PDB file of C-alpha atoms in Angstrom:
ATOM      1  CA  MET A  10      -0.089   0.211   0.054  1.00  0.00           C
ATOM      2  CA  GLN A  11       2.893   2.199   0.508  1.00  0.00           C
ATOM      3  CA  ASP A  12       3.348   2.684  -3.195  1.00  0.00           C
ATOM      4  CA  VAL A  13      -0.165   3.761  -3.792  1.00  0.00           C
ATOM      5  CA  ALA A  14      -0.907   7.394  -4.047  1.00  0.00           C
ATOM      6  CA  ALA A  15      -2.621   9.229  -1.364  1.00  0.00           C
ATOM      7  CA  ASN A  16      -6.573   9.888  -1.625  1.00  0.00           C
ATOM      8  CA  LYS A  17      -6.926   7.234  -4.513  1.00  0.00           C
ATOM      9  CA  ILE A  18      -9.384   4.345  -3.260  1.00  0.00           C
ATOM     10  CA  ASP A  19     -13.244   4.873  -2.791  1.00  0.00           C
ATOM     11  CA  LEU A  20     -13.684   1.765  -0.805  1.00  0.00           C
ATOM     12  CA  ILE A  21     -11.739  -0.756   1.234  1.00  0.00           C
ATOM     13  CA  VAL A  22     -13.067  -4.248   2.260  1.00  0.00           C
ATOM     14  CA  THR A  23     -10.978  -6.707   4.178  1.00  0.00           C
ATOM     15  CA  ASP A  24     -10.831  -9.622   6.345  1.00  0.00           C
ATOM     16  CA  PRO A  25      -7.242  -9.417   7.860  1.00  0.00           C
ATOM     17  CA  PRO A  26      -5.543 -12.075   9.682  1.00  0.00           C
ATOM     18  CA  PHE A  27      -7.187 -12.555  13.168  1.00  0.00           C
ATOM     19  CA  ALA A  28      -4.060 -13.615  15.313  1.00  0.00           C
ATOM     20  CA  ILE A  29      -5.649 -16.839  16.499  1.00  0.00           C
ATOM     21  CA  ASP A  30      -3.473 -19.525  15.112  1.00  0.00           C
ATOM     22  CA  PHE A  31      -5.970 -20.307  12.716  1.00  0.00           C
ATOM     23  CA  LYS A  32      -5.932 -23.801  11.066  1.00  0.00           C
ATOM     24  CA  ALA A  33      -8.716 -24.364   8.452  1.00  0.00           C
ATOM     25  CA  THR A  34      -8.571 -28.327   8.985  1.00  0.00           C
ATOM     26  CA  LYS A  35     -10.951 -31.048   8.503  1.00  0.00           C
ATOM     27  CA  GLN A  36     -11.827 -31.009  12.147  1.00  0.00           C
ATOM     28  CA  ASN A  37     -12.924 -27.704  12.720  1.00  0.00           C
ATOM     29  CA  TYR A  38     -14.337 -26.853   9.278  1.00  0.00           C
ATOM     30  CA  ASN A  39     -15.637 -30.051   7.808  1.00  0.00           C
ATOM     31  CA  ARG A  40     -13.213 -29.786   4.914  1.00  0.00           C
ATOM     32  CA  THR A  41     -10.676 -32.352   3.315  1.00  0.00           C
ATOM     33  CA  ALA A  42      -7.185 -31.032   4.650  1.00  0.00           C
ATOM     34  CA  SER A  43      -5.511 -31.903   1.493  1.00  0.00           C
ATOM     35  CA  ARG A  44      -7.649 -29.753  -0.477  1.00  0.00           C
ATOM     36  CA  VAL A  45      -6.835 -26.608   1.440  1.00  0.00           C
ATOM     37  CA  MET A  46      -4.017 -24.636   0.266  1.00  0.00           C
ATOM     38  CA  GLN A  47      -1.436 -24.134   2.971  1.00  0.00           C
ATOM     39  CA  GLY A  48       0.625 -20.946   3.604  1.00  0.00           C
ATOM     40  CA  TYR A  49      -1.928 -18.787   5.656  1.00  0.00           C
ATOM     41  CA  ASN A  50       0.073 -16.279   7.342  1.00  0.00           C
ATOM     42  CA  GLU A  51      -0.788 -15.448  10.928  1.00  0.00           C
ATOM     43  CA  ILE A  52       0.101 -12.794  13.191  1.00  0.00           C
ATOM     44  CA  LYS A  53       1.493 -13.256  16.816  1.00  0.00           C
ATOM     45  CA  GLN A  54      -0.952 -11.787  19.196  1.00  0.00           C
ATOM     46  CA  LYS A  55       1.648  -9.887  20.953  1.00  0.00           C
ATOM     47  CA  ASP A  56       2.233  -8.059  17.886  1.00  0.00           C
ATOM     48  CA  TYR A  57      -1.235  -7.674  16.690  1.00  0.00           C
ATOM     49  CA  TYR A  58      -1.859  -4.008  17.572  1.00  0.00           C
ATOM     50  CA  GLU A  59       1.474  -2.828  15.867  1.00  0.00           C
ATOM     51  CA  PHE A  60       0.459  -4.862  12.998  1.00  0.00           C
ATOM     52  CA  THR A  61      -2.920  -3.665  12.716  1.00  0.00           C
ATOM     53  CA  ALA A  62      -2.252   0.057  13.202  1.00  0.00           C
ATOM     54  CA  ARG A  63       0.642  -0.235  10.471  1.00  0.00           C
ATOM     55  CA  TRP A  64      -2.086  -1.274   7.717  1.00  0.00           C
ATOM     56  CA  MET A  65      -4.514   1.086   8.834  1.00  0.00           C
ATOM     57  CA  GLU A  66      -2.268   3.914   8.455  1.00  0.00           C
ATOM     58  CA  GLN A  67      -1.660   3.115   5.162  1.00  0.00           C
ATOM     59  CA  ALA A  68      -5.300   2.441   4.469  1.00  0.00           C
ATOM     60  CA  PHE A  69      -6.377   5.962   5.799  1.00  0.00           C
ATOM     61  CA  ARG A  70      -3.643   7.424   3.687  1.00  0.00           C
ATOM     62  CA  ILE A  71      -4.795   6.027   0.278  1.00  0.00           C
ATOM     63  CA  LEU A  72      -8.484   6.560   1.069  1.00  0.00           C
ATOM     64  CA  LYS A  73     -10.410   9.298  -0.437  1.00  0.00           C
ATOM     65  CA  GLU A  74     -11.977  11.846   1.773  1.00  0.00           C
ATOM     66  CA  SER A  75     -15.315  10.336   0.623  1.00  0.00           C
ATOM     67  CA  GLY A  76     -14.251   6.870   1.222  1.00  0.00           C
ATOM     68  CA  SER A  77     -15.126   4.005   3.481  1.00  0.00           C
ATOM     69  CA  MET A  78     -13.632   0.982   4.941  1.00  0.00           C
ATOM     70  CA  TYR A  79     -15.453  -2.336   6.238  1.00  0.00           C
ATOM     71  CA  VAL A  80     -12.990  -4.344   8.391  1.00  0.00           C
ATOM     72  CA  PHE A  81     -13.934  -7.926   9.511  1.00  0.00           C
ATOM     73  CA  SER A  82     -12.868  -9.425  12.874  1.00  0.00           C
ATOM     74  CA  GLY A  83     -13.354 -12.066  15.358  1.00  0.00           C
ATOM     75  CA  TRP A  84     -13.812 -11.190  18.979  1.00  0.00           C
ATOM     76  CA  ASN A  85     -10.478 -12.539  20.196  1.00  0.00           C
ATOM     77  CA  ASN A  86      -8.297  -9.264  19.269  1.00  0.00           C
ATOM     78  CA  LEU A  87     -11.245  -6.840  18.411  1.00  0.00           C
ATOM     79  CA  LYS A  88      -9.994  -4.537  21.108  1.00  0.00           C
ATOM     80  CA  ASP A  89      -6.700  -3.939  19.014  1.00  0.00           C
ATOM     81  CA  ILE A  90      -8.755  -3.481  15.853  1.00  0.00           C
ATOM     82  CA  LEU A  91     -11.131  -0.793  17.533  1.00  0.00           C
ATOM     83  CA  ASN A  92      -7.999   0.885  19.208  1.00  0.00           C
ATOM     84  CA  ALA A  93      -6.035   1.044  15.867  1.00  0.00           C
ATOM     85  CA  LEU A  94      -9.123   2.460  14.107  1.00  0.00           C
ATOM     86  CA  ASP A  95      -9.332   5.293  16.692  1.00  0.00           C
ATOM     87  CA  ASP A  96      -5.602   5.889  16.903  1.00  0.00           C
ATOM     88  CA  THR A  97      -5.294   5.979  13.007  1.00  0.00           C
ATOM     89  CA  GLY A  98      -8.342   8.640  12.889  1.00  0.00           C
ATOM     90  CA  PHE A  99     -11.181   6.722  11.168  1.00  0.00           C
ATOM     91  CA  THR A 100     -14.674   7.468  12.339  1.00  0.00           C
ATOM     92  CA  THR A 101     -16.777   4.530  13.513  1.00  0.00           C
ATOM     93  CA  ILE A 102     -20.226   4.554  11.643  1.00  0.00           C
ATOM     94  CA  ASN A 103     -21.551   1.462  12.501  1.00  0.00           C
ATOM     95  CA  HIS A 104     -20.745  -2.013  14.411  1.00  0.00           C
ATOM     96  CA  ILE A 105     -22.219  -4.919  12.438  1.00  0.00           C
ATOM     97  CA  ILE A 106     -22.519  -8.512  13.532  1.00  0.00           C
ATOM     98  CA  TRP A 107     -22.430 -11.058  10.733  1.00  0.00           C
ATOM     99  CA  LYS A 108     -24.211 -14.045  11.887  1.00  0.00           C
ATOM    100  CA  TYR A 109     -23.620 -17.356  10.167  1.00  0.00           C
ATOM    101  CA  GLN A 110     -25.087 -20.927  10.007  1.00  0.00           C
ATOM    102  CA  PHE A 111     -22.239 -22.745  11.996  1.00  0.00           C
ATOM    103  CA  GLY A 112     -19.649 -22.427  14.681  1.00  0.00           C
ATOM    104  CA  VAL A 113     -17.228 -24.532  16.441  1.00  0.00           C
ATOM    105  CA  VAL A 114     -18.796 -26.523  19.204  1.00  0.00           C
ATOM    106  CA  THR A 115     -16.889 -26.706  22.652  1.00  0.00           C
ATOM    107  CA  SER A 116     -17.859 -28.203  25.907  1.00  0.00           C
ATOM    108  CA  LYS A 117     -16.813 -25.269  28.170  1.00  0.00           C
ATOM    109  CA  LYS A 118     -18.206 -22.404  26.328  1.00  0.00           C
ATOM    110  CA  PHE A 119     -21.077 -21.065  24.282  1.00  0.00           C
ATOM    111  CA  VAL A 120     -20.675 -21.510  20.561  1.00  0.00           C
ATOM    112  CA  THR A 121     -19.090 -18.666  18.438  1.00  0.00           C
ATOM    113  CA  SER A 122     -21.223 -18.188  15.418  1.00  0.00           C
ATOM    114  CA  HIS A 123     -20.588 -14.519  14.412  1.00  0.00           C
ATOM    115  CA  TYR A 124     -18.178 -12.056  13.143  1.00  0.00           C
ATOM    116  CA  HIS A 125     -17.786  -8.242  13.649  1.00  0.00           C
ATOM    117  CA  CYS A 126     -17.408  -6.034  10.839  1.00  0.00           C
ATOM    118  CA  ILE A 127     -16.762  -2.251  11.670  1.00  0.00           C
ATOM    119  CA  TYR A 128     -17.609   0.038   9.023  1.00  0.00           C
ATOM    120  CA  VAL A 129     -15.611   3.447   9.500  1.00  0.00           C
ATOM    121  CA  CYS A 130     -14.755   6.626   7.008  1.00  0.00           C
ATOM    122  CA  LYS A 131     -12.201   9.048   6.749  1.00  0.00           C
ATOM    123  CA  ASN A 132     -14.580  12.191   6.662  1.00  0.00           C
ATOM    124  CA  GLU A 133     -17.850  11.934   7.942  1.00  0.00           C
ATOM    125  CA  LYS A 134     -18.900  15.089   6.093  1.00  0.00           C
ATOM    126  CA  LYS A 135     -17.946  13.975   2.919  1.00  0.00           C
ATOM    127  CA  ARG A 136     -18.892  10.115   3.263  1.00  0.00           C
ATOM    128  CA  ARG A 137     -20.806   8.453   0.477  1.00  0.00           C
ATOM    129  CA  PHE A 138     -23.761   6.094   1.426  1.00  0.00           C
ATOM    130  CA  TYR A 139     -26.559   5.062  -0.998  1.00  0.00           C
ATOM    131  CA  PRO A 140     -29.377   4.064   1.243  1.00  0.00           C
ATOM    132  CA  TYR A 141     -31.874   3.095  -1.335  1.00  0.00           C
ATOM    133  CA  THR A 142     -29.878   1.106  -4.057  1.00  0.00           C
ATOM    134  CA  ARG A 143     -31.129  -2.386  -2.879  1.00  0.00           C
ATOM    135  CA  PHE A 144     -34.736  -1.330  -1.898  1.00  0.00           C
ATOM    136  CA  GLY A 145     -36.765   1.447  -2.564  1.00  0.00           C
ATOM    137  CA  LYS A 146     -37.847   3.877   0.319  1.00  0.00           C
ATOM    138  CA  ASN A 147     -41.307   2.997   0.119  1.00  0.00           C
ATOM    139  CA  GLU A 148     -40.874  -0.715  -0.659  1.00  0.00           C
ATOM    140  CA  LYS A 149     -42.855  -3.237   1.455  1.00  0.00           C
ATOM    141  CA  THR A 150     -42.895  -6.855   2.180  1.00  0.00           C
ATOM    142  CA  ALA A 151     -46.107  -8.840   2.024  1.00  0.00           C
ATOM    143  CA  GLU A 152     -46.988  -8.042   5.347  1.00  0.00           C
ATOM    144  CA  GLY A 153     -46.462  -4.209   5.043  1.00  0.00           C
ATOM    145  CA  ARG A 154     -43.174  -4.124   6.541  1.00  0.00           C
ATOM    146  CA  SER A 155     -40.323  -1.715   5.260  1.00  0.00           C
ATOM    147  CA  LEU A 156     -37.764  -3.609   3.036  1.00  0.00           C
ATOM    148  CA  HIS A 157     -34.904  -1.017   3.205  1.00  0.00           C
ATOM    149  CA  TYR A 158     -35.327  -0.767   7.106  1.00  0.00           C
ATOM    150  CA  LYS A 159     -34.658  -4.743   7.426  1.00  0.00           C
ATOM    151  CA  ASP A 160     -31.900  -4.736   5.117  1.00  0.00           C
ATOM    152  CA  LYS A 161     -30.037  -2.024   6.762  1.00  0.00           C
ATOM    153  CA  GLU A 162     -30.381  -3.532  10.256  1.00  0.00           C
ATOM    154  CA  ASP A 163     -26.824  -3.988  11.855  1.00  0.00           C
ATOM    155  CA  VAL A 164     -27.090  -7.804  12.438  1.00  0.00           C
ATOM    156  CA  TRP A 165     -26.878  -9.576   9.057  1.00  0.00           C
ATOM    157  CA  ASN A 166     -27.804 -13.122   8.703  1.00  0.00           C
ATOM    158  CA  ILE A 167     -25.849 -14.524   5.972  1.00  0.00           C
ATOM    159  CA  LYS A 168     -24.663 -18.065   5.334  1.00  0.00           C
ATOM    160  CA  ARG A 169     -21.350 -18.830   4.841  1.00  0.00           C
ATOM    161  CA  GLU A 170     -20.427 -20.178   1.356  1.00  0.00           C
ATOM    162  CA  TYR A 171     -19.289 -23.863   0.701  1.00  0.00           C
ATOM    163  CA  TRP A 172     -16.530 -24.220  -1.764  1.00  0.00           C
ATOM    164  CA  THR A 173     -16.774 -26.297  -4.918  1.00  0.00           C
ATOM    165  CA  GLY A 174     -13.832 -27.877  -6.655  1.00  0.00           C
ATOM    166  CA  ASP A 175     -10.478 -29.304  -5.381  1.00  0.00           C
ATOM    167  CA  GLN A 176      -8.560 -26.277  -4.377  1.00  0.00           C
ATOM    168  CA  LYS A 177      -9.519 -23.471  -1.818  1.00  0.00           C
ATOM    169  CA  THR A 178      -8.021 -21.159   0.535  1.00  0.00           C
ATOM    170  CA  PRO A 179      -8.775 -21.396   4.139  1.00  0.00           C
ATOM    171  CA  THR A 180     -10.924 -18.430   4.307  1.00  0.00           C
ATOM    172  CA  LYS A 181     -13.452 -16.392   2.050  1.00  0.00           C
ATOM    173  CA  LEU A 182     -16.212 -13.997   2.644  1.00  0.00           C
ATOM    174  CA  PRO A 183     -19.601 -14.854   1.089  1.00  0.00           C
ATOM    175  CA  ALA A 184     -20.240 -13.069  -2.044  1.00  0.00           C
ATOM    176  CA  GLU A 185     -23.498 -11.593  -0.617  1.00  0.00           C
ATOM    177  CA  ILE A 186     -21.808  -9.664   2.010  1.00  0.00           C
ATOM    178  CA  ILE A 187     -19.534  -8.196  -0.495  1.00  0.00           C
ATOM    179  CA  LYS A 188     -22.171  -7.171  -2.773  1.00  0.00           C
ATOM    180  CA  LYS A 189     -24.409  -5.887  -0.340  1.00  0.00           C
ATOM    181  CA  ILE A 190     -21.287  -3.534   0.957  1.00  0.00           C
ATOM    182  CA  LEU A 191     -20.580  -2.678  -2.318  1.00  0.00           C
ATOM    183  CA  GLU A 192     -24.144  -1.451  -3.248  1.00  0.00           C
ATOM    184  CA  TYR A 193     -24.430   0.444  -0.004  1.00  0.00           C
ATOM    185  CA  SER A 194     -20.967   2.166  -0.125  1.00  0.00           C
ATOM    186  CA  SER A 195     -19.655   2.362  -3.852  1.00  0.00           C
ATOM    187  CA  LYS A 196     -21.009   2.753  -7.392  1.00  0.00           C
ATOM    188  CA  GLU A 197     -20.059   1.533 -10.800  1.00  0.00           C
ATOM    189  CA  GLY A 198     -16.424   2.593 -11.610  1.00  0.00           C
ATOM    190  CA  ASP A 199     -15.218   3.150  -7.966  1.00  0.00           C
ATOM    191  CA  VAL A 200     -11.852   1.406  -6.967  1.00  0.00           C
ATOM    192  CA  VAL A 201     -12.311  -0.962  -4.174  1.00  0.00           C
ATOM    193  CA  CYS A 202      -9.008  -2.060  -2.394  1.00  0.00           C
ATOM    194  CA  ASP A 203      -8.518  -5.377  -0.277  1.00  0.00           C
ATOM    195  CA  PRO A 204      -5.330  -5.273   1.506  1.00  0.00           C
ATOM    196  CA  PHE A 205      -5.453  -9.019   2.267  1.00  0.00           C
ATOM    197  CA  LEU A 206      -6.609 -10.732  -0.766  1.00  0.00           C
ATOM    198  CA  GLY A 207      -6.886 -14.104   0.037  1.00  0.00           C
ATOM    199  CA  SER A 208      -8.950 -15.888  -2.344  1.00  0.00           C
ATOM    200  CA  GLY A 209      -9.679 -13.023  -4.204  1.00  0.00           C
ATOM    201  CA  GLN A 210     -13.277 -12.966  -3.350  1.00  0.00           C
ATOM    202  CA  VAL A 211     -13.450  -9.008  -2.681  1.00  0.00           C
ATOM    203  CA  ALA A 212     -11.818  -8.241  -6.260  1.00  0.00           C
ATOM    204  CA  VAL A 213     -13.845 -11.043  -7.822  1.00  0.00           C
ATOM    205  CA  VAL A 214     -17.101  -9.557  -6.686  1.00  0.00           C
ATOM    206  CA  SER A 215     -16.044  -6.012  -7.478  1.00  0.00           C
ATOM    207  CA  LYS A 216     -15.270  -7.199 -11.068  1.00  0.00           C
ATOM    208  CA  MET A 217     -18.433  -8.628 -11.707  1.00  0.00           C
ATOM    209  CA  MET A 218     -20.296  -5.518 -10.237  1.00  0.00           C
ATOM    210  CA  GLY A 219     -18.360  -3.045 -12.485  1.00  0.00           C
ATOM    211  CA  ARG A 220     -16.038  -1.814  -9.947  1.00  0.00           C
ATOM    212  CA  ARG A 221     -12.338  -1.512 -10.365  1.00  0.00           C
ATOM    213  CA  TYR A 222     -10.386  -3.424  -7.898  1.00  0.00           C
ATOM    214  CA  LEU A 223      -6.948  -3.596  -6.256  1.00  0.00           C
ATOM    215  CA  GLY A 224      -5.467  -6.098  -3.892  1.00  0.00           C
ATOM    216  CA  PHE A 225      -2.159  -7.378  -2.117  1.00  0.00           C
ATOM    217  CA  GLU A 226      -1.572 -10.987  -1.289  1.00  0.00           C
ATOM    218  CA  ILE A 227       1.818 -12.139   0.282  1.00  0.00           C
ATOM    219  CA  VAL A 228       1.245 -15.865  -0.336  1.00  0.00           C
ATOM    220  CA  LYS A 229       2.272 -16.840  -3.822  1.00  0.00           C
ATOM    221  CA  ARG A 230      -0.300 -19.706  -4.105  1.00  0.00           C
ATOM    222  CA  TYR A 231      -3.264 -17.602  -2.934  1.00  0.00           C
ATOM    223  CA  HIS A 232      -2.167 -15.021  -5.444  1.00  0.00           C
ATOM    224  CA  GLN A 233      -2.189 -17.311  -8.297  1.00  0.00           C
ATOM    225  CA  PHE A 234      -5.468 -18.714  -7.110  1.00  0.00           C
ATOM    226  CA  ALA A 235      -7.089 -15.384  -7.074  1.00  0.00           C
ATOM    227  CA  LYS A 236      -5.708 -14.350 -10.415  1.00  0.00           C
ATOM    228  CA  LYS A 237      -7.000 -17.607 -12.082  1.00  0.00           C
ATOM    229  CA  ARG A 238     -10.575 -16.902 -10.622  1.00  0.00           C
ATOM    230  CA  LEU A 239     -10.376 -13.225 -12.252  1.00  0.00           C
ATOM    231  CA  ASP A 240      -9.029 -14.179 -15.441  1.00  0.00           C
ATOM    232  CA  GLU A 241     -11.410 -16.906 -15.882  1.00  0.00           C
ATOM    233  CA  ASN A 242     -14.353 -15.053 -14.617  1.00  0.00           C
ATOM    234  CA  ILE A 243     -15.647 -18.423 -12.918  1.00  0.00           C
ATOM    235  CA  TYR A 244     -17.897 -16.674 -10.267  1.00  0.00           C
ATOM    236  CA  ARG A 245     -21.008 -14.918 -11.110  1.00  0.00           C
ATOM    237  CA  VAL A 246     -22.783 -12.749  -8.641  1.00  0.00           C
ATOM    238  CA  LYS A 247     -26.539 -13.380  -8.401  1.00  0.00           C
ATOM    239  CA  ALA A 248     -28.556  -9.953  -9.151  1.00  0.00           C
TER     240      ALA A 248
END
């Protein structure tokens, strides 16, 4: 990100490492381990705030005054994410909860079946948001309830996606989540950035929705995997 000029990015959507010694094995994610590409780069917990503050400083620099950022996080080191956002100068708009359909069952604590998504901006007075791109202001359900109100609540019940095919990276945001974020916080032609590209999901969905995209990935196998998906247009986003 240091090579990107300042004030060039319209929207950042990212799912950074969580510093939890993550291993996407068959045992905890019901996946055949041999099909999961290795190389996931984790951050030590003691270094997590410093690591987070470093990349957020660059994110703040390259984001336009009108731009926004969505950062996904587990609960374990959420405090470091929140502190780094404040210390970097971001303004928090919403704290979104993504509720998914399954979690890891343990015998001594409650099941964790959600992630946090922190929606922030660089300049609240210039921030862009498109409230009626998904549902009109007066659209109603069959029961007469507001569709756009329900869609904009800050708890999102969205299912994880199941990979198909032999190869897969350990983590991937559902296309439905990325599509929703892009519709509310960007328009066609905008530049969407993901500093932790992984499988390329943010870039792939951005491309399918007419956005320009930029992403970075330090694991060569993941980069090649993401590039193949983008080159082959193997993913289509439902309208």
